[in-house]
Amino acid sequence: MGATLRRYTEIPYVIDLLQTRALVLVNPKAWDDRNDSFYIEQYARSVGLRRTYALCLTEAPETYHHWRVFSHGSGGACITFDKEKLIKYAAKIKGLRAESVRYRTIAQLRRKPPATEDLPFLKRHAYTDEHEFRLFYGSTKKKAEPTVRMPVPLSAIERITLSPWLPRSVALQVKGTLKAIKGCGGLEIYRSTLVENDVWKGFADNGA
């Protein structure tokens, strides 16, 4: 889709990224979509992985669906990355895959069963509106870490958008706090106006 990737998350994870300059990949075992996590578990068994890690982003523009499902509430946030730069830094970690998710119907899989290598990036067609882009990593180590960090410089971040449900006065304070983190003064940080936009509302006045 576009040349950007969005990560819908919560403010504590934004702070963690800005302070550590790294994205955190976690074990997908507890994901809500059990079909998705099952495919990853099957892949891990097939190729001999002891632990898997993943991070979900989207190639879609800002949507109400993404805010409501992945970052609902006043503590939500969206980090917009330069897609090319993020993929470049992902490639620096051996074995880390950065790919778009493919969506298929049951009928399609009956006609053509998925290859093992496709399993970590395959979801049911009902999820297609997510336009997901996934970072995936597997470990064969006996004592694997609970998370994996992928270094990402601030230059890969295009902007940070705060929740549309965060009160404006609070958003100003949060923005100031994030910009106060070392090296983050020049970041573009905004509060989303998706659910209430003065320009949009102004068109109704013009037509009245």
Coordinates of C-alpha atoms in Angstrom, one line a residue:
M1 CA 0.0 0.0 0.0
G2 CA 1.7 3.2 1.1
A3 CA 5.3 4.1 1.9
T4 CA 4.6 4.2 5.6
L5 CA 3.9 1.6 8.3
R6 CA 1.8 2.4 11.4
R7 CA 2.2 0.8 14.8
Y8 CA -0.9 1.2 17.0
T9 CA 0.1 0.8 20.6
E10 CA 0.0 2.6 24.0
I11 CA 2.0 5.5 25.4
P12 CA 4.3 3.4 27.6
Y13 CA 5.5 1.5 24.6
V14 CA 6.1 4.8 22.8
I15 CA 8.2 6.0 25.7
D16 CA 10.1 2.7 25.6
L17 CA 10.8 3.1 21.9
L18 CA 12.0 6.7 22.3
Q19 CA 14.3 5.9 25.2
T20 CA 15.8 2.6 24.0
R21 CA 15.6 3.3 20.2
A22 CA 14.3 -0.2 19.7
L23 CA 11.0 -2.0 18.9
V24 CA 9.9 -4.9 21.1
L25 CA 8.8 -8.2 19.5
V26 CA 6.9 -10.5 21.8
N27 CA 5.7 -14.1 21.8
P28 CA 2.5 -14.3 19.7
K29 CA 1.1 -17.3 21.7
A30 CA -1.5 -15.2 23.5
W31 CA -2.8 -13.3 20.5
D32 CA -6.6 -13.0 20.3
D33 CA -6.7 -14.6 16.8
R34 CA -6.0 -18.2 17.7
N35 CA -5.9 -19.2 14.0
D36 CA -3.0 -16.8 13.5
S37 CA -1.0 -18.0 16.6
F38 CA -1.7 -21.6 15.7
Y39 CA -0.2 -21.2 12.2
I40 CA 2.9 -19.7 13.9
E41 CA 3.1 -22.6 16.3
Q42 CA 2.9 -25.0 13.5
Y43 CA 5.6 -23.2 11.6
A44 CA 7.9 -23.2 14.7
R45 CA 7.4 -27.0 15.1
S46 CA 8.1 -27.6 11.4
V47 CA 11.4 -25.7 11.3
G48 CA 12.6 -26.5 14.8
L49 CA 12.1 -23.1 16.6
R50 CA 11.9 -23.1 20.4
R51 CA 10.4 -19.6 20.6
T52 CA 8.8 -17.1 18.2
Y53 CA 8.5 -13.3 18.4
A54 CA 6.4 -10.9 16.4
L55 CA 5.3 -7.3 16.0
C56 CA 2.2 -6.2 14.0
L57 CA 2.0 -3.0 12.0
T58 CA -0.3 -1.8 9.3
E59 CA 0.2 -0.5 5.8
A60 CA -3.3 1.2 5.9
P61 CA -3.8 4.9 6.4
E62 CA -5.4 6.0 9.7
T63 CA -8.7 4.4 10.3
Y64 CA -11.3 4.3 13.2
H65 CA -11.1 0.5 13.1
H66 CA -7.4 0.5 13.9
W67 CA -7.8 3.0 16.8
R68 CA -10.8 1.1 18.3
V69 CA -9.3 -2.4 18.0
F70 CA -5.6 -1.9 18.7
S71 CA -5.3 1.4 20.6
H72 CA -8.7 2.0 22.2
G73 CA -8.8 4.5 25.1
S74 CA -7.1 7.7 25.9
G75 CA -3.7 6.0 26.4
G76 CA -3.5 4.8 22.8
A77 CA -0.9 6.1 20.3
C78 CA 0.2 5.5 16.7
I79 CA 3.8 5.5 15.6
T80 CA 4.2 6.1 11.8
F81 CA 7.4 4.8 10.4
D82 CA 9.1 5.2 7.0
K83 CA 8.5 1.8 5.5
E84 CA 11.8 1.6 3.6
K85 CA 13.9 2.6 6.6
L86 CA 12.2 0.2 8.9
I87 CA 12.7 -2.7 6.5
K88 CA 16.3 -1.7 6.2
Y89 CA 16.9 -2.0 9.9
A90 CA 15.0 -5.2 10.2
A91 CA 17.3 -6.7 7.6
K92 CA 20.2 -6.1 10.0
I93 CA 19.0 -8.8 12.3
K94 CA 19.8 -12.2 10.8
G95 CA 16.6 -14.3 10.6
L96 CA 14.2 -11.5 11.1
R97 CA 11.5 -11.4 8.5
A98 CA 9.6 -8.2 7.6
E99 CA 6.7 -9.0 5.2
S100 CA 3.1 -8.1 4.4
V101 CA 0.5 -10.5 5.7
R102 CA -1.4 -12.5 3.0
Y103 CA -5.1 -13.0 3.5
R104 CA -6.8 -16.2 2.2
T105 CA -10.2 -17.9 2.3
I106 CA -10.7 -21.5 3.3
A107 CA -11.7 -22.2 -0.3
Q108 CA -8.4 -20.8 -1.5
L109 CA -6.5 -23.0 0.9
R110 CA -8.4 -26.1 -0.1
R111 CA -7.3 -25.4 -3.7
K112 CA -3.8 -24.6 -2.8
P113 CA -2.6 -25.5 0.8
P114 CA 0.0 -23.1 2.2
A115 CA 3.7 -23.7 2.1
T116 CA 5.4 -24.0 5.5
E117 CA 7.4 -20.8 4.9
D118 CA 4.1 -18.8 4.4
L119 CA 2.5 -19.8 7.7
P120 CA 3.8 -16.8 9.8
F121 CA 2.3 -14.4 7.4
L122 CA -1.0 -15.9 6.6
K123 CA -4.4 -14.9 8.0
R124 CA -8.1 -15.5 7.2
H125 CA -9.7 -13.2 4.6
A126 CA -12.0 -11.7 7.2
Y127 CA -9.0 -9.8 8.6
T128 CA -8.0 -8.3 5.3
D129 CA -9.0 -4.7 6.3
E130 CA -6.1 -4.8 8.8
H131 CA -3.6 -4.6 5.9
E132 CA -1.0 -6.0 8.3
F133 CA 2.7 -5.9 7.9
R134 CA 4.6 -8.2 10.3
L135 CA 8.0 -8.4 11.9
F136 CA 8.7 -12.1 12.7
Y137 CA 11.7 -13.8 14.4
G138 CA 12.3 -17.3 15.6
S139 CA 14.9 -18.6 18.0
T140 CA 16.4 -22.1 18.4
K141 CA 18.2 -21.3 21.7
K142 CA 17.3 -23.4 24.7
K143 CA 17.2 -20.4 26.9
A144 CA 15.4 -17.8 24.8
E145 CA 14.7 -14.3 26.0
P146 CA 11.0 -13.3 26.6
T147 CA 11.3 -10.5 24.1
V148 CA 13.5 -9.5 21.2
R149 CA 14.5 -5.9 20.5
M150 CA 15.0 -4.5 17.0
P151 CA 17.1 -1.3 17.0
V152 CA 15.3 1.5 15.2
P153 CA 16.8 5.1 15.1
L154 CA 14.6 8.1 15.5
S155 CA 15.1 9.0 11.8
A156 CA 12.8 6.1 10.9
I157 CA 9.9 7.7 12.8
E158 CA 7.8 10.1 10.7
R159 CA 5.4 11.1 13.4
I160 CA 3.6 10.1 16.6
T161 CA -0.1 10.5 16.9
L162 CA -1.8 10.5 20.2
S163 CA -5.3 9.0 20.8
P164 CA -8.3 11.0 19.5
W165 CA -9.9 10.3 22.9
L166 CA -7.2 12.0 24.8
P167 CA -8.3 15.4 26.1
R168 CA -6.5 18.3 24.3
S169 CA -5.1 19.7 27.5
V170 CA -3.7 16.4 28.5
A171 CA -2.3 15.8 25.0
L172 CA -0.3 18.9 25.3
Q173 CA 1.4 17.7 28.4
V174 CA 2.0 14.2 26.9
K175 CA 3.5 15.8 23.8
G176 CA 5.8 17.9 26.0
T177 CA 6.9 14.9 28.0
L178 CA 7.7 12.9 24.9
K179 CA 9.7 15.7 23.3
A180 CA 11.7 16.1 26.5
I181 CA 13.2 12.7 26.0
K182 CA 16.8 13.1 24.8
G183 CA 17.0 13.6 21.0
C184 CA 13.2 13.7 20.6
G185 CA 12.6 17.5 20.5
G186 CA 12.3 17.6 16.7
L187 CA 9.7 14.7 16.5
E188 CA 6.3 15.5 15.0
I189 CA 3.7 14.7 17.6
Y190 CA 0.0 15.4 17.2
R191 CA -3.3 14.4 18.7
S192 CA -5.6 12.6 16.2
T193 CA -8.7 14.5 15.2
L194 CA -10.3 11.5 13.6
V195 CA -13.4 11.5 15.9
E196 CA -13.7 15.3 16.1
N197 CA -12.3 17.6 13.5
D198 CA -13.1 21.3 13.4
V199 CA -12.5 21.6 9.7
W200 CA -14.8 18.7 8.9
K201 CA -17.5 20.2 11.2
G202 CA -17.1 23.6 9.5
F203 CA -18.5 22.2 6.2
A204 CA -21.8 21.6 7.9
D205 CA -22.0 25.3 8.9
N206 CA -21.3 26.3 5.3
G207 CA -24.2 24.2 4.0
A208 CA -26.7 25.3 6.7

